Amino acid sequence: MTYTGITLALSKGRIFEETLPLLAAAGITPSESPESSRKLIIGTNRDDVRLIIVRASDVPTYVQYGAADLGIAGKDVLNEHGGNGLYQPLDLQIAKCRMMVAVREGYDYAGMVKQGARIRVATKYVNAARDHFASKGVHIDLIKLYGSMELAPLVGLSDVIVDLVSSGGTLKANGLVAVEHIGDISSRLVVNQAALKLKRNLIQPVIDAFASAVAGDVPA
Ligand code: ATP
Ligand code: MG
């Protein structure tokens, strides 16, 4: 608890991988990979910067409470969290995908919507789903899931799912089709507001380096 440097919260997998070039632009190199190491606190080449590895959906929580000074989280995750207490200075343009409504092949989604039928929606993204269908004036029953949403329409748990899609390969492999685009998703830098005030000398240069890397500036 006496760490005086800055702590950046990341999730394993695509966020960690796609953040490496941004870290490099800020002069930060992790000392090990979270994929091979089981450590949850990872040092870097700088003794004033460390990384913590948390579940993607937990990143905003660590930053909100100041357990991490900064973090990187998808817009999907931030939307579900609500963003309370988080400063979001940058869209990092990484981990890009689309939030979509998908159904089983052959399901007449447009027809059901037109009829004003009540639709069963299974998703991990309950806020996004609620907002989307409310804005269309469609009545839904929401079923909260934590993963593998593609299964739900196949076994009759739901009529539709709201899920993230990149190539569409997983939908296709399960006989599903995307029928509606809810929004584009990418990951954002999130910063604890109090930490920014107290440790601006350490945090601001990281924000600036990330910003120039995203803008495609050649590092000096
Ligand atoms: P967990 O696996 O811990 O349940 P998760 O599936 O949300 O959480 P990841 O798969 O690592 O975690 O996804 C992290 C972030 O990457 C998501 O919050 C989202 O913003 C983005 N993402 C999710 N799926 C894709 C995809 N297929 N392509 C690109 N980016 C994606
Ligand atoms: Mg995942």
CSV table of C-alpha atoms in Angstrom, one decimal, residues 35-220:
chain,number,residue,atom,x,y,z
A,35,GLU,CA,0.1,-15.0,-20.2
A,36,SER,CA,3.2,-16.9,-19.1
A,37,SER,CA,3.5,-15.5,-15.6
A,38,ARG,CA,0.8,-16.1,-13.0
A,39,LYS,CA,1.6,-12.9,-11.3
A,40,LEU,CA,-1.1,-10.3,-10.9
A,41,ILE,CA,1.3,-7.4,-10.2
A,42,ILE,CA,3.8,-7.0,-13.0
A,43,GLY,CA,6.8,-4.7,-12.8
A,44,THR,CA,8.2,-2.7,-15.6
A,45,ASN,CA,11.5,-1.3,-16.7
A,46,ARG,CA,10.6,1.8,-14.7
A,47,ASP,CA,10.5,1.5,-10.9
A,48,ASP,CA,7.7,4.1,-10.8
A,49,VAL,CA,5.3,2.2,-13.0
A,50,ARG,CA,3.7,-1.1,-12.4
A,51,LEU,CA,0.8,-3.1,-14.0
A,52,ILE,CA,-1.9,-5.0,-12.4
A,53,ILE,CA,-3.8,-7.7,-14.3
A,54,VAL,CA,-7.5,-7.8,-13.6
A,55,ARG,CA,-10.7,-9.1,-15.3
A,56,ALA,CA,-11.7,-6.8,-18.1
A,57,SER,CA,-14.9,-5.8,-16.4
A,58,ASP,CA,-13.1,-5.1,-13.1
A,59,VAL,CA,-10.8,-2.4,-14.6
A,60,PRO,CA,-13.1,0.5,-14.0
A,61,THR,CA,-13.7,-0.6,-10.4
A,62,TYR,CA,-10.0,-0.7,-9.6
A,63,VAL,CA,-9.5,2.8,-11.1
A,64,GLN,CA,-12.7,4.3,-9.5
A,65,TYR,CA,-11.5,3.4,-6.0
A,66,GLY,CA,-7.9,4.5,-6.7
A,67,ALA,CA,-6.4,1.0,-6.4
A,68,ALA,CA,-5.1,1.7,-9.9
A,69,ASP,CA,-4.3,5.2,-11.1
A,70,LEU,CA,-5.1,4.4,-14.7
A,71,GLY,CA,-6.6,1.6,-16.6
A,72,ILE,CA,-7.7,0.5,-20.1
A,73,ALA,CA,-11.2,-0.7,-20.6
A,74,GLY,CA,-13.6,-1.3,-23.5
A,75,LYS,CA,-16.4,1.1,-24.1
A,76,ASP,CA,-18.8,-1.9,-23.5
A,77,VAL,CA,-17.3,-2.3,-20.0
A,78,LEU,CA,-17.4,1.4,-19.3
A,79,ASN,CA,-21.0,1.6,-20.4
A,80,GLU,CA,-22.0,-1.2,-18.1
A,81,HIS,CA,-20.0,0.2,-15.2
A,82,GLY,CA,-21.4,3.7,-15.6
A,83,GLY,CA,-18.0,5.5,-15.6
A,84,ASN,CA,-18.6,7.1,-12.1
A,85,GLY,CA,-15.5,8.9,-10.9
A,86,LEU,CA,-13.5,8.1,-14.0
A,87,TYR,CA,-11.8,10.6,-16.3
A,88,GLN,CA,-11.7,9.3,-19.8
A,89,PRO,CA,-9.2,11.4,-21.8
A,90,LEU,CA,-8.5,9.1,-24.7
A,91,ASP,CA,-10.0,6.7,-27.1
A,92,LEU,CA,-7.1,4.4,-27.7
A,93,GLN,CA,-8.5,2.8,-30.9
A,94,ILE,CA,-7.6,-0.7,-29.8
A,95,ALA,CA,-9.7,-3.9,-29.3
A,96,LYS,CA,-12.1,-2.6,-31.9
A,97,CYS,CA,-15.3,-4.5,-32.5
A,98,ARG,CA,-19.0,-3.8,-32.9
A,99,MET,CA,-21.9,-4.4,-30.5
A,100,MET,CA,-24.6,-6.2,-32.5
A,101,VAL,CA,-28.0,-7.8,-32.1
A,102,ALA,CA,-27.8,-11.4,-33.4
A,103,VAL,CA,-30.4,-14.1,-33.9
A,104,ARG,CA,-30.6,-17.7,-35.1
A,105,GLU,CA,-30.6,-18.0,-38.9
A,106,GLY,CA,-34.1,-17.9,-40.1
A,107,TYR,CA,-35.5,-16.0,-37.1
A,108,ASP,CA,-37.7,-13.1,-38.4
A,109,TYR,CA,-36.3,-10.3,-36.2
A,110,ALA,CA,-37.7,-7.5,-38.3
A,111,GLY,CA,-41.1,-9.2,-38.3
A,112,MET,CA,-41.1,-9.7,-34.5
A,113,VAL,CA,-40.2,-6.0,-34.0
A,114,LYS,CA,-42.9,-4.9,-36.4
A,115,GLN,CA,-45.5,-7.0,-34.7
A,116,GLY,CA,-44.6,-5.4,-31.4
A,117,ALA,CA,-43.8,-8.8,-29.9
A,118,ARG,CA,-42.0,-9.0,-26.6
A,119,ILE,CA,-38.5,-10.2,-27.3
A,120,ARG,CA,-36.2,-12.2,-25.0
A,121,VAL,CA,-32.7,-10.8,-25.0
A,122,ALA,CA,-29.7,-12.6,-23.5
A,123,THR,CA,-26.6,-10.6,-22.9
A,124,LYS,CA,-23.7,-9.6,-20.7
A,125,TYR,CA,-24.4,-6.0,-21.7
A,126,VAL,CA,-27.6,-5.3,-20.0
A,127,ASN,CA,-27.4,-1.5,-19.9
A,128,ALA,CA,-26.5,-1.3,-23.6
A,129,ALA,CA,-29.3,-3.7,-24.5
A,130,ARG,CA,-31.9,-1.9,-22.3
A,131,ASP,CA,-31.0,1.5,-23.9
A,132,HIS,CA,-30.9,0.1,-27.4
A,133,PHE,CA,-34.3,-1.5,-27.3
A,134,ALA,CA,-35.9,1.3,-25.3
A,135,SER,CA,-34.8,3.8,-28.0
A,136,LYS,CA,-36.5,1.5,-30.6
A,137,GLY,CA,-39.6,1.2,-28.5
A,138,VAL,CA,-39.2,-2.6,-28.4
A,139,HIS,CA,-40.3,-4.3,-25.2
A,140,ILE,CA,-37.9,-6.9,-24.0
A,141,ASP,CA,-37.2,-9.4,-21.2
A,142,LEU,CA,-33.6,-9.2,-20.3
A,143,ILE,CA,-31.6,-12.3,-19.3
A,144,LYS,CA,-28.2,-11.6,-17.9
A,145,LEU,CA,-25.4,-13.9,-18.9
A,146,TYR,CA,-21.6,-13.8,-18.2
A,147,GLY,CA,-20.3,-15.4,-21.4
A,148,SER,CA,-20.9,-17.7,-24.4
A,149,MET,CA,-24.0,-15.7,-25.4
A,150,GLU,CA,-24.1,-17.4,-28.8
A,151,LEU,CA,-25.6,-20.5,-27.1
A,152,ALA,CA,-28.7,-18.8,-25.8
A,153,PRO,CA,-30.8,-18.7,-29.0
A,154,LEU,CA,-29.7,-22.2,-29.9
A,155,VAL,CA,-31.2,-23.8,-26.8
A,156,GLY,CA,-34.2,-21.5,-26.5
A,157,LEU,CA,-33.0,-19.4,-23.6
A,158,SER,CA,-33.6,-16.2,-25.7
A,159,ASP,CA,-34.8,-15.0,-29.1
A,160,VAL,CA,-31.8,-12.7,-29.6
A,161,ILE,CA,-28.5,-11.9,-28.1
A,162,VAL,CA,-26.6,-8.6,-27.8
A,163,ASP,CA,-22.9,-9.4,-28.2
A,164,LEU,CA,-19.6,-8.0,-29.5
A,165,VAL,CA,-18.6,-9.1,-33.0
A,166,SER,CA,-15.4,-8.6,-34.9
A,167,SER,CA,-15.0,-11.1,-37.7
A,168,GLY,CA,-18.4,-12.7,-37.2
A,169,GLY,CA,-16.7,-16.1,-37.2
A,170,THR,CA,-18.2,-17.2,-33.9
A,171,LEU,CA,-21.7,-16.2,-34.9
A,172,LYS,CA,-21.4,-18.1,-38.2
A,173,ALA,CA,-20.0,-21.2,-36.5
A,174,ASN,CA,-23.1,-21.3,-34.4
A,175,GLY,CA,-25.7,-20.6,-37.1
A,176,LEU,CA,-26.3,-17.1,-35.9
A,177,VAL,CA,-26.6,-13.8,-37.9
A,178,ALA,CA,-26.1,-10.2,-36.9
A,179,VAL,CA,-29.3,-8.2,-37.6
A,180,GLU,CA,-28.6,-4.9,-36.0
A,181,HIS,CA,-25.6,-2.7,-35.3
A,182,ILE,CA,-25.8,-1.0,-31.9
A,183,GLY,CA,-22.5,0.8,-31.9
A,184,ASP,CA,-18.8,0.7,-32.5
A,185,ILE,CA,-16.6,-0.4,-29.6
A,186,SER,CA,-13.0,0.4,-28.8
A,187,SER,CA,-11.0,0.7,-25.6
A,188,ARG,CA,-10.5,3.9,-23.6
A,189,LEU,CA,-7.9,5.1,-21.2
A,190,VAL,CA,-9.5,5.7,-17.8
A,191,VAL,CA,-7.9,7.8,-15.1
A,192,ASN,CA,-8.7,8.2,-11.4
A,193,GLN,CA,-9.4,12.0,-11.0
A,194,ALA,CA,-7.8,12.3,-7.6
A,195,ALA,CA,-4.7,10.4,-8.7
A,196,LEU,CA,-4.4,12.7,-11.7
A,197,LYS,CA,-4.2,15.8,-9.4
A,198,LEU,CA,-1.8,14.2,-6.9
A,199,LYS,CA,0.5,12.4,-9.4
A,200,ARG,CA,0.1,14.6,-12.4
A,201,ASN,CA,3.9,14.6,-13.0
A,202,LEU,CA,3.8,10.9,-13.5
A,203,ILE,CA,0.4,10.4,-15.1
A,204,GLN,CA,0.3,13.3,-17.6
A,205,PRO,CA,3.3,12.1,-19.6
A,206,VAL,CA,1.8,8.7,-20.0
A,207,ILE,CA,-1.5,10.2,-21.2
A,208,ASP,CA,0.5,12.4,-23.6
A,209,ALA,CA,2.6,9.5,-24.9
A,210,PHE,CA,-0.5,7.4,-25.5
A,211,ALA,CA,-2.2,10.3,-27.3
A,212,SER,CA,0.7,10.8,-29.7
A,213,ALA,CA,1.0,7.1,-30.3
A,214,VAL,CA,-2.7,6.9,-31.1
A,215,ALA,CA,-2.4,9.9,-33.4
A,216,GLY,CA,0.5,8.1,-35.2
A,217,ASP,CA,3.2,10.5,-34.2
A,218,VAL,CA,6.7,9.1,-34.5
A,219,PRO,CA,8.2,8.8,-31.0
A,220,ALA,CA,10.9,11.4,-30.4
